[in-house]
Structure formats: C-alpha cells, structure tokens
C-alpha cells in the first residue's frame, strides 16, 4: 500500500473513530425501542457537551478532513484506471460524509443551535417536542456519515487487493520470460546443437 493510500486509510479510520464515540448517545435513539424521555435527555446532554467543547477540536478535525480529501484528490489526479474507479468512489463517499456533516450536523439547525443550552431538567421530565426531532435526526446523520466512511475504507481495501493481484501477475510474467530466455540460451550452446544433430 502506497503512502497516499495509507494516509487516506488513517484519516478515514480516525474520523470513523470520532463518529463511533457518539454511539453513547446514538444507540439510545437509534437502536432502543421504545425511545423514552430518559434516553432522549441522555443523548441531548451528550450533544450539549460536544456543542460547548473547545473550538480547537473543530479546527483539528477540519485539518484532518482537508488532509484526507487532498490526498484522495492527489491520487485521483494520476489518471490510472484503478485510481479513477477506487479513488473516484472514495472521494464521492468522503465528500458525501463531509457535506452531510456541514449541512445537517453543524449548522444553525444542528448541533450548535439546538444543543448549546438545554433547559433545566430531570431525566424523567417530558422531553421537548422541538428538540426530539433534532436529537433523532442528529443520530441518523451520524450513522449516514459512518456508513459513507466505511465505504471509503472498503474501496481502499479493494484497490489494495487489485494492485496486489496485478503485481502478482507481473511477477509471474517476468519469471516466465526469464525461463524462456534461459531455455533459448541453452539451445544455442554447441553441446545442445550436437545433441539435436544426433537426435535428427
């Protein structure tokens, strides 16, 4: 695996890990049935902690995203058939995940607008209807981004497998051609020519 593919895999894995940390909250709203007010308050409290976090975290994540996107585009620029297929799909899924996060998770209708300040509450209190939709939608968006980034890893693994298979075929052709050259050089020796004359 080349350096560029390694960078893409590392960046994607890091972003997936960051999204998987949201499982603490997302599992309560996506995979629990029925969804109770206690589940919703717990998830909203987690998102509130994220919304109030230091802005340096966002800057760091932005730098990681830019590194990953630039590396995929750089590989795509090579113009090779494998790069066009695997890196083309990778940049589409990577871009989809980033666009989803920028459009649905972070903006005014998302994390910072809805969860920066929660009303005083107890876990058993009724959950506000307006906040319920935002909480469920945020969990769904996190899941979509995770699936898209998993697709990037799958495509990069497919690219690695395809390149390994091509290298194996090239090695086989090289070995076969060297054996043919050796056989031809042996046939040209005086001893081999005498044997051919005796047999004829």
Coordinates of C-alpha atoms in Angstrom, one line a residue:
X1 CA 0.0 0.0 0.0
X2 CA 1.4 3.4 -1.0
X3 CA 1.9 6.4 1.2
X4 CA -1.1 8.2 -0.1
X5 CA -3.4 5.2 0.4
X6 CA -2.1 4.8 3.9
X7 CA -2.8 8.5 4.7
X8 CA -6.4 8.0 3.4
X9 CA -7.0 4.9 5.4
X10 CA -5.5 6.5 8.6
X11 CA -7.6 9.7 8.2
X12 CA -10.8 7.8 7.4
X13 CA -10.2 5.4 10.4
X14 CA -9.6 8.4 12.7
X15 CA -12.9 10.1 11.5
X16 CA -14.8 6.9 11.9
X17 CA -13.4 6.5 15.4
X18 CA -14.6 10.0 16.2
X19 CA -18.0 9.2 14.9
X20 CA -18.2 6.0 16.9
X21 CA -17.7 7.9 20.1
X22 CA -21.2 9.3 19.5
X23 CA -22.5 5.7 19.9
X24 CA -23.0 6.5 23.6
X25 CA -25.9 8.8 22.6
X26 CA -26.9 7.5 19.2
X27 CA -27.5 3.9 20.4
X28 CA -30.2 5.3 22.8
X29 CA -32.2 6.9 20.0
X30 CA -31.5 4.6 17.0
X31 CA -31.5 1.1 18.5
X32 CA -33.6 1.3 21.6
X33 CA -37.3 0.7 21.5
X34 CA -39.4 2.3 22.8
X35 CA -37.4 5.6 22.9
X36 CA -38.1 7.1 26.3
X37 CA -37.7 10.6 27.6
X38 CA -34.7 9.4 29.7
X39 CA -33.0 8.2 26.5
X40 CA -33.6 11.5 24.8
X41 CA -32.3 13.6 27.7
X42 CA -29.2 11.4 28.0
X43 CA -28.5 11.8 24.3
X44 CA -29.2 15.6 24.3
X45 CA -26.9 16.0 27.3
X46 CA -24.1 14.3 25.4
X47 CA -24.6 16.5 22.4
X48 CA -24.7 19.6 24.6
X49 CA -21.3 18.7 26.0
X50 CA -20.0 18.5 22.4
X51 CA -21.6 21.8 21.4
X52 CA -19.9 23.5 24.4
X53 CA -16.5 22.0 23.7
X54 CA -13.4 24.0 22.7
X55 CA -13.3 25.3 19.2
X56 CA -9.7 23.9 18.8
X57 CA -11.2 20.4 18.4
X58 CA -13.2 21.6 15.3
X59 CA -10.1 23.2 13.8
X60 CA -8.1 20.0 14.3
X61 CA -10.9 17.9 12.7
X62 CA -11.1 20.3 9.8
X63 CA -7.3 19.9 9.2
X64 CA -7.6 16.1 9.3
X65 CA -10.6 16.3 6.8
X66 CA -8.6 18.6 4.5
X67 CA -5.6 16.2 4.6
X68 CA -7.8 13.2 3.7
X69 CA -9.6 15.0 0.9
X70 CA -6.5 16.4 -0.6
X71 CA -4.7 13.0 -0.6
X72 CA -7.6 11.3 -2.3
X73 CA -7.8 14.0 -5.0
X74 CA -4.0 13.8 -5.4
X75 CA -4.3 10.0 -6.1
X76 CA -7.2 10.6 -8.4
X77 CA -5.1 13.1 -10.4
X78 CA -2.8 10.3 -11.5
X79 CA -5.3 9.2 -14.1
X80 CA -4.8 5.5 -13.8
X81 CA -7.8 3.2 -14.3
X82 CA -7.6 1.8 -10.7
X83 CA -7.3 5.3 -9.3
X84 CA -10.3 6.5 -11.3
X85 CA -12.5 3.7 -10.0
X86 CA -11.5 3.3 -6.4
X87 CA -10.4 6.9 -5.6
X88 CA -13.3 8.3 -7.6
X89 CA -15.7 6.3 -5.4
X90 CA -13.7 7.2 -2.3
X91 CA -13.9 10.9 -3.0
X92 CA -17.6 10.7 -3.6
X93 CA -18.3 8.9 -0.3
X94 CA -15.8 11.1 1.6
X95 CA -17.4 14.2 0.1
X96 CA -20.9 12.9 0.9
X97 CA -19.9 12.4 4.6
X98 CA -18.4 15.9 4.9
X99 CA -21.3 17.6 3.1
X100 CA -23.7 15.8 5.3
X101 CA -21.9 16.9 8.4
X102 CA -21.5 20.5 7.3
X103 CA -25.1 20.8 6.0
X104 CA -27.0 18.9 8.6
X105 CA -25.0 18.4 11.8
X106 CA -23.0 21.6 12.5
X107 CA -25.1 24.5 11.1
X108 CA -27.9 26.6 12.6
X109 CA -30.4 23.7 12.5
X110 CA -28.0 21.2 14.0
X111 CA -25.7 20.7 16.9
X112 CA -24.7 24.2 17.9
X113 CA -28.1 25.8 17.5
X114 CA -30.2 23.2 19.3
X115 CA -27.9 21.8 22.0
X116 CA -25.7 24.7 23.1
X117 CA -28.0 25.3 26.0
X118 CA -30.5 22.8 27.4
X119 CA -33.4 23.7 29.7
X120 CA -33.0 22.6 33.4
X121 CA -34.5 19.1 33.7
X122 CA -34.6 15.8 35.4
X123 CA -34.2 12.5 33.4
X124 CA -37.8 11.7 34.0
X125 CA -39.1 15.1 32.8
X126 CA -41.1 15.2 29.5
X127 CA -38.7 15.8 26.6
X128 CA -39.4 18.9 24.4
X129 CA -41.1 18.0 21.1
X130 CA -39.0 20.5 19.1
X131 CA -35.8 19.1 20.5
X132 CA -36.9 15.5 19.9
X133 CA -36.7 15.8 16.1
X134 CA -33.3 17.4 16.2
X135 CA -32.0 14.6 18.5
X136 CA -33.2 11.8 16.3
X137 CA -32.0 13.5 13.1
X138 CA -28.6 14.1 14.5
X139 CA -28.2 10.4 15.4
X140 CA -29.3 9.4 11.9
X141 CA -26.9 11.8 10.3
X142 CA -24.0 10.4 12.3
X143 CA -25.0 6.9 11.1
X144 CA -25.0 8.0 7.5
X145 CA -21.6 9.6 7.8
X146 CA -20.2 6.4 9.4
X147 CA -21.6 4.2 6.6
X148 CA -20.1 6.5 4.0
X149 CA -16.6 6.5 5.6
X150 CA -16.8 2.7 6.0
X151 CA -17.4 2.6 2.2
X152 CA -14.2 4.6 1.7
X153 CA -12.2 2.0 3.7
X154 CA -13.8 -0.8 1.7
X155 CA -12.9 0.9 -1.6
X156 CA -9.3 1.4 -0.5
X157 CA -9.1 -2.2 0.6
X158 CA -10.4 -3.2 -2.9
X159 CA -7.8 -1.0 -4.5
X160 CA -5.0 -2.6 -2.4
X161 CA -6.3 -6.1 -3.4
X162 CA -6.5 -5.2 -7.1
X163 CA -3.0 -3.8 -7.1
X164 CA -1.6 -6.8 -5.3
X165 CA -3.2 -9.1 -7.8
X166 CA -1.7 -7.1 -10.7
X167 CA 1.8 -7.2 -9.1
X168 CA 1.5 -11.0 -8.7
X169 CA 0.6 -11.4 -12.4
X170 CA 3.5 -9.1 -13.4
X171 CA 5.9 -11.2 -11.3
X172 CA 4.7 -14.4 -13.0
X173 CA 5.2 -12.9 -16.5
X174 CA 8.7 -11.8 -15.6
X175 CA 9.7 -15.2 -14.2
X176 CA 8.2 -17.0 -17.2
X177 CA 10.0 -14.7 -19.7
X178 CA 13.3 -15.3 -17.8
X179 CA 12.9 -19.0 -18.0
X180 CA 12.2 -18.8 -21.7
X181 CA 15.4 -16.7 -22.3
X182 CA 17.4 -19.3 -20.3
X183 CA 16.0 -22.1 -22.4
X184 CA 16.8 -20.3 -25.6
X185 CA 20.4 -19.5 -24.5
X186 CA 20.9 -23.2 -23.6
X187 CA 19.6 -24.3 -27.0
X188 CA 22.3 -22.1 -28.7
X189 CA 25.2 -23.8 -26.9
X190 CA 27.4 -26.2 -29.0
X191 CA 26.6 -29.1 -26.8
X192 CA 22.8 -28.6 -27.3
X193 CA 23.3 -28.2 -31.1
X194 CA 25.3 -31.5 -31.2
X195 CA 22.5 -33.3 -29.3
X196 CA 20.0 -32.0 -31.8
X197 CA 22.1 -33.3 -34.7
X198 CA 22.5 -36.7 -33.1
X199 CA 18.8 -37.0 -32.5
X200 CA 18.0 -36.0 -36.0

